[in-house]
CSV table of C-alpha atoms and ligand atoms in Angstrom, one decimal:
chain,number,residue,atom,x,y,z
C,1408,UNK,CA,1.7,-6.9,-21.1
C,1409,UNK,CA,2.2,-10.6,-20.6
C,1410,UNK,CA,2.0,-12.8,-17.6
C,1411,UNK,CA,3.6,-16.1,-18.3
C,1412,UNK,CA,4.0,-19.5,-16.5
C,1413,UNK,CA,7.5,-18.4,-15.6
C,1414,UNK,CA,6.2,-15.3,-13.9
C,1415,UNK,CA,3.6,-17.4,-12.0
C,1416,UNK,CA,6.3,-19.8,-10.9
C,1417,UNK,CA,8.4,-16.9,-9.6
C,1418,UNK,CA,5.4,-15.6,-7.8
C,1419,UNK,CA,4.8,-18.9,-6.1
C,1420,UNK,CA,8.4,-18.8,-4.9
C,1421,UNK,CA,8.0,-15.2,-3.6
C,1422,UNK,CA,4.9,-16.3,-1.7
C,1423,UNK,CA,6.9,-19.1,-0.1
C,1424,UNK,CA,9.5,-16.6,0.9
C,1425,UNK,CA,6.8,-14.4,2.5
C,1426,UNK,CA,5.4,-17.3,4.4
C,1427,UNK,CA,8.9,-18.1,5.8
C,1428,UNK,CA,9.2,-14.4,6.8
C,1429,UNK,CA,6.0,-14.8,8.9
C,1430,UNK,CA,3.2,-13.6,6.7
C,1431,UNK,CA,0.1,-15.7,7.5
C,1432,UNK,CA,-3.0,-14.1,6.1
C,1433,UNK,CA,-4.1,-16.5,3.3
C,1434,UNK,CA,-6.0,-13.7,1.5
C,1435,UNK,CA,-2.9,-11.5,1.4
C,1436,UNK,CA,-0.8,-14.4,0.1
C,1437,UNK,CA,-3.4,-15.3,-2.6
C,1438,UNK,CA,-3.5,-11.7,-3.8
C,1439,UNK,CA,0.3,-11.6,-4.2
C,1440,UNK,CA,0.1,-14.9,-6.0
C,1441,UNK,CA,-2.3,-13.5,-8.5
C,1442,UNK,CA,-0.9,-10.0,-9.2
C,1443,UNK,CA,1.6,-9.6,-12.0
C,1444,UNK,CA,4.0,-7.4,-10.1
C,1445,UNK,CA,6.4,-7.3,-13.1
C,1446,UNK,CA,3.9,-5.2,-15.0
C,1447,UNK,CA,4.0,-2.5,-12.3
C,1448,UNK,CA,7.7,-1.9,-12.9
C,1449,UNK,CA,9.7,-0.5,-15.8
C,1450,UNK,CA,10.5,-3.2,-18.2
C,1451,UNK,CA,14.2,-3.2,-17.4
C,1452,UNK,CA,13.4,-4.4,-14.0
C,1453,UNK,CA,11.2,-7.3,-15.0
C,1454,UNK,CA,13.8,-9.9,-13.8
C,1455,UNK,CA,13.8,-8.4,-10.3
C,1456,UNK,CA,10.0,-8.2,-9.9
C,1457,UNK,CA,9.7,-11.4,-7.9
C,1458,UNK,CA,12.6,-10.8,-5.5
C,1459,UNK,CA,11.5,-9.6,-2.1
C,1460,UNK,CA,12.9,-6.1,-2.7
C,1461,UNK,CA,11.7,-2.6,-3.3
C,1462,UNK,CA,12.5,-1.1,-6.7
C,1463,UNK,CA,12.6,2.3,-8.4
C,1464,UNK,CA,9.5,3.4,-10.3
C,1465,UNK,CA,9.0,6.9,-11.8
C,1466,UNK,CA,9.5,10.2,-10.1
C,1467,UNK,CA,12.2,9.0,-7.6
C,1468,UNK,CA,9.7,6.7,-5.9
C,1469,UNK,CA,9.8,3.0,-5.2
C,1470,UNK,CA,7.4,0.1,-5.4
C,1471,UNK,CA,7.4,-1.2,-1.9
C,1472,UNK,CA,9.0,-4.5,-1.0
C,1473,UNK,CA,6.5,-7.4,-1.2
C,1474,UNK,CA,7.1,-8.3,2.4
C,1475,UNK,CA,6.3,-4.7,3.5
C,1476,UNK,CA,3.1,-4.7,1.4
C,1477,UNK,CA,2.1,-8.0,2.9
C,1478,UNK,CA,2.9,-6.9,6.4
C,1479,UNK,CA,1.0,-3.7,6.2
C,1480,UNK,CA,-2.0,-5.3,4.5
C,1481,UNK,CA,-2.1,-8.0,7.1
C,1482,UNK,CA,-2.3,-5.4,9.9
C,1483,UNK,CA,-5.4,-3.9,8.3
C,1484,UNK,CA,-7.4,-7.2,9.0
C,1485,UNK,CA,-9.5,-6.6,5.9
C,1486,UNK,CA,-13.0,-7.8,5.6
C,1487,UNK,CA,-14.7,-8.0,2.2
C,1488,UNK,CA,-16.1,-4.6,1.2
C,1489,UNK,CA,-13.9,-2.8,3.7
C,1490,UNK,CA,-13.6,0.9,2.9
C,1491,UNK,CA,-9.9,1.7,2.7
C,1492,UNK,CA,-8.0,4.9,2.2
C,1493,UNK,CA,-4.4,4.5,0.8
C,1494,UNK,CA,-1.9,7.3,1.0
C,1495,UNK,CA,0.8,7.0,-1.7
C,1496,UNK,CA,-0.7,5.3,-4.8
C,1497,UNK,CA,2.8,5.1,-6.4
C,1498,UNK,CA,2.8,2.2,-8.9
C,1499,UNK,CA,-0.6,1.0,-7.8
C,1500,UNK,CA,0.7,-2.4,-6.6
C,1501,UNK,CA,-0.5,-2.0,-3.0
C,1502,UNK,CA,-3.8,-0.7,-4.4
C,1503,UNK,CA,-4.1,-3.9,-6.5
C,1504,UNK,CA,-3.5,-6.1,-3.4
C,1505,UNK,CA,-6.3,-4.3,-1.6
C,1506,UNK,CA,-8.6,-4.6,-4.6
C,1507,UNK,CA,-7.8,-8.4,-4.9
C,1508,UNK,CA,-9.0,-8.6,-1.3
C,1509,UNK,CA,-12.3,-7.1,-2.2
C,1510,UNK,CA,-11.7,-3.7,-0.5
C,1511,UNK,CA,-13.3,-0.5,-1.8
C,1512,UNK,CA,-10.2,1.6,-2.3
C,1513,UNK,CA,-9.6,5.3,-2.3
C,1514,UNK,CA,-6.0,6.2,-3.0
C,1515,UNK,CA,-4.2,9.5,-2.9
C,1516,UNK,CA,-1.0,10.4,-4.8
C,1517,UNK,CA,0.9,13.6,-4.5
C,1518,UNK,CA,3.0,13.5,-7.7
C,1519,UNK,CA,1.1,14.2,-10.9
C,1520,UNK,CA,3.2,12.1,-13.1
C,1521,UNK,CA,2.7,9.0,-11.1
C,1522,UNK,CA,-0.9,9.7,-10.5
C,1523,UNK,CA,-1.6,9.9,-14.2
C,1524,UNK,CA,0.5,6.9,-15.1
C,1525,UNK,CA,-1.2,4.7,-12.5
C,1526,UNK,CA,-4.7,6.0,-13.2
C,1527,UNK,CA,-4.4,4.8,-16.8
C,1528,UNK,CA,-2.5,1.6,-15.9
C,1529,UNK,CA,-4.7,0.0,-13.2
C,1530,UNK,CA,-7.9,-0.4,-15.4
C,1531,UNK,CA,-5.8,-2.1,-18.1
C,1532,UNK,CA,-5.3,-4.9,-15.6
C,1533,UNK,CA,-9.0,-4.9,-14.6
C,1534,UNK,CA,-8.4,-3.1,-11.3
C,1535,UNK,CA,-11.0,-0.5,-10.4
C,1536,UNK,CA,-10.4,1.6,-7.3
C,1537,UNK,CA,-13.4,3.7,-6.2
C,1538,UNK,CA,-11.2,6.7,-6.8
C,1539,UNK,CA,-7.6,7.7,-7.4
C,1540,UNK,CA,-7.0,11.2,-6.3
C,1541,UNK,CA,-4.2,13.7,-7.0
C,1542,UNK,CA,-3.9,15.3,-3.6
C,1543,UNK,CA,-2.2,15.5,-0.2
C,1544,UNK,CA,-2.2,12.5,2.0
C,1545,UNK,CA,-1.5,14.7,5.1
C,1546,UNK,CA,-5.1,15.8,5.0
C,1547,UNK,CA,-6.7,12.5,4.0
C,1548,UNK,CA,-10.0,12.4,2.2
C,1549,UNK,CA,-12.7,13.8,4.5
C,1550,UNK,CA,-15.6,13.6,2.0
C,1551,UNK,CA,-15.5,9.8,1.9
C,1552,UNK,CA,-14.7,9.3,5.6
C,1553,UNK,CA,-15.0,7.3,7.9
C,1554,UNK,CA,-12.8,4.4,6.8
C,1555,UNK,CA,-12.4,0.8,8.1
C,1556,UNK,CA,-8.7,1.2,7.4
C,1557,UNK,CA,-6.1,3.7,6.3
C,1558,UNK,CA,-2.7,2.6,5.0
C,1559,UNK,CA,0.2,5.0,4.5
C,1560,UNK,CA,2.9,3.8,2.1
C,1561,UNK,CA,5.4,6.6,2.5
C,1562,UNK,CA,7.5,7.4,5.6
C,1563,UNK,CA,5.5,9.9,7.8
C,1564,UNK,CA,7.6,12.3,10.0
C,1565,UNK,CA,4.6,12.4,12.3
C,1566,UNK,CA,1.0,11.0,12.5
C,1567,UNK,CA,-1.3,13.4,10.6
C,1568,UNK,CA,-4.3,14.1,12.8
C,1569,UNK,CA,-6.9,14.0,10.0
C,1570,UNK,CA,-6.0,10.4,9.3
C,1571,UNK,CA,-6.9,9.4,12.9
C,1572,UNK,CA,-10.1,11.4,12.8
C,1573,UNK,CA,-11.2,9.8,9.5
C,1574,UNK,CA,-11.2,6.3,11.0
C,1575,UNK,CA,-14.4,4.5,12.0
C,1576,UNK,CA,-14.7,3.3,15.6
C,1577,UNK,CA,-12.8,0.0,15.4
C,1578,UNK,CA,-10.9,1.2,12.3
C,1579,UNK,CA,-7.2,0.7,11.8
C,1580,UNK,CA,-4.5,3.1,10.7
C,1581,UNK,CA,-1.2,1.5,9.5
C,1582,UNK,CA,1.5,4.0,9.2
C,1583,UNK,CA,5.3,3.9,9.1
C,1584,UNK,CA,6.4,6.8,11.4
C,1585,UNK,CA,9.9,8.3,11.4
C,1586,UNK,CA,12.5,10.2,9.4
C,1587,UNK,CA,15.5,8.2,8.4
C,1588,UNK,CA,13.8,4.9,9.1
C,1589,UNK,CA,10.3,4.3,10.3
C,1590,UNK,CA,8.6,2.2,13.0
C,1591,UNK,CA,5.5,0.5,11.6
C,1592,UNK,CA,2.7,1.7,13.8
C,1593,UNK,CA,-0.9,0.6,14.1
C,1594,UNK,CA,-3.6,2.7,15.6
C,1595,UNK,CA,-7.0,1.2,16.4
C,1596,UNK,CA,-9.8,3.6,17.1
C,1597,UNK,CA,-11.5,2.5,20.3
C,1598,UNK,CA,-13.9,5.4,20.7
C,1599,UNK,CA,-14.4,9.0,19.5
C,1600,UNK,CA,-11.3,10.0,21.5
C,1601,UNK,CA,-9.4,6.9,22.3
C,1602,UNK,CA,-6.8,5.1,20.2
C,1603,UNK,CA,-4.8,2.0,20.9
C,1604,UNK,CA,-1.2,2.2,19.6
C,1605,UNK,CA,0.9,-0.8,18.6
C,1606,UNK,CA,4.5,-0.7,17.3
C,1607,UNK,CA,6.2,-3.2,15.0
C,1608,UNK,CA,9.7,-3.3,13.6
C,1609,UNK,CA,11.8,-0.9,11.6
C,1610,UNK,CA,11.1,-0.3,8.0
C,1611,UNK,CA,12.4,2.0,5.4
C,1612,UNK,CA,10.2,4.1,3.1
C,1613,UNK,CA,10.6,7.1,0.8
C,1614,UNK,CA,9.5,10.1,2.8
C,1615,UNK,CA,6.0,11.6,2.6
C,1616,UNK,CA,6.2,14.8,0.6
C,1617,UNK,CA,4.9,18.1,1.8
C,1618,UNK,CA,5.0,20.1,-1.5
C,1619,UNK,CA,2.9,19.3,-4.5
C,1620,UNK,CA,4.8,18.9,-7.7
T,2227,LIG,N1,2.1,1.9,-2.5
T,2227,LIG,C1,3.1,2.3,-3.5
T,2227,LIG,C2,4.3,2.9,-2.7
T,2227,LIG,C3,4.9,4.0,-3.5
T,2227,LIG,S1,6.2,4.9,-2.6
T,2227,LIG,C4,3.5,1.1,-4.3
T,2227,LIG,O1,3.4,0.0,-3.9
T,2227,LIG,O2,4.0,1.3,-5.4
T,2227,LIG,C5,5.3,6.1,-1.8
T,2227,LIG,C6,4.3,7.0,-2.6
T,2227,LIG,O3,3.8,8.0,-1.8
T,2227,LIG,C7,5.0,7.7,-3.8
T,2227,LIG,O4,4.4,7.5,-5.0
T,2227,LIG,C8,4.9,9.2,-3.4
T,2227,LIG,O5,4.9,10.1,-4.5
T,2227,LIG,C9,3.7,9.2,-2.6
T,2227,LIG,N2,3.5,10.3,-1.6
T,2227,LIG,C10,4.5,11.0,-1.0
T,2227,LIG,N3,4.0,11.9,-0.2
T,2227,LIG,C11,2.7,11.9,-0.3
T,2227,LIG,C12,1.6,12.7,0.2
T,2227,LIG,N4,1.8,13.7,1.0
T,2227,LIG,N5,0.3,12.4,-0.2
T,2227,LIG,C13,0.1,11.4,-1.0
T,2227,LIG,N6,1.1,10.6,-1.6
T,2227,LIG,C14,2.4,10.9,-1.2
């Protein structure tokens, strides 16, 4: 597991690309500059790690495109020590971005193989989420609620109610909603019952899975 000057150079270029595409949050950009994304991918893809593209990981899943990771993270408006729930741990790359930004992260993955792989991998890079959970993102994680932010990294056919109810007042849910393609959607909890909804552009995610496997 090596991180070389060449990798760092490629990351600086990637960060410049993200700035050109409109990402502004300095902490997000810093996190991406620091994280060796190539180590989150199978070795045959190393050369592609710093292109702004999604890539296959295990179990028919993908590591999200860096722009998408940056865009979603920016929408969370993270403060240090924010308590964040992530749905769809996948490779753990988004988890690492949140941890670099000093969030306390709980992350749920529905596929056992990926869950196990990422659970053993993240600590090797020094990343320590509060908990990685093999479970179902549709129900969230009630026992640790409420959260400052919830980020869903798979395409949601609808907005799961438990995720809205597990937000703090003032908390933010960032979720791509749709079937074929998804509209990036932000919900801000204004009170016990009121949510403000904002919609951003179209994105494409692998779908949220209903069955455990
Ligand atoms: N954040 C990840 C993105 C992985 S793709 C990364 O940067 O690598 C989406 C992930 O969501 C996949 O790993 C998929 O298995 C997982 N997923 C799909 N449905 C889910 C569900 N209902 N609950 C939790 N995770 C789910």
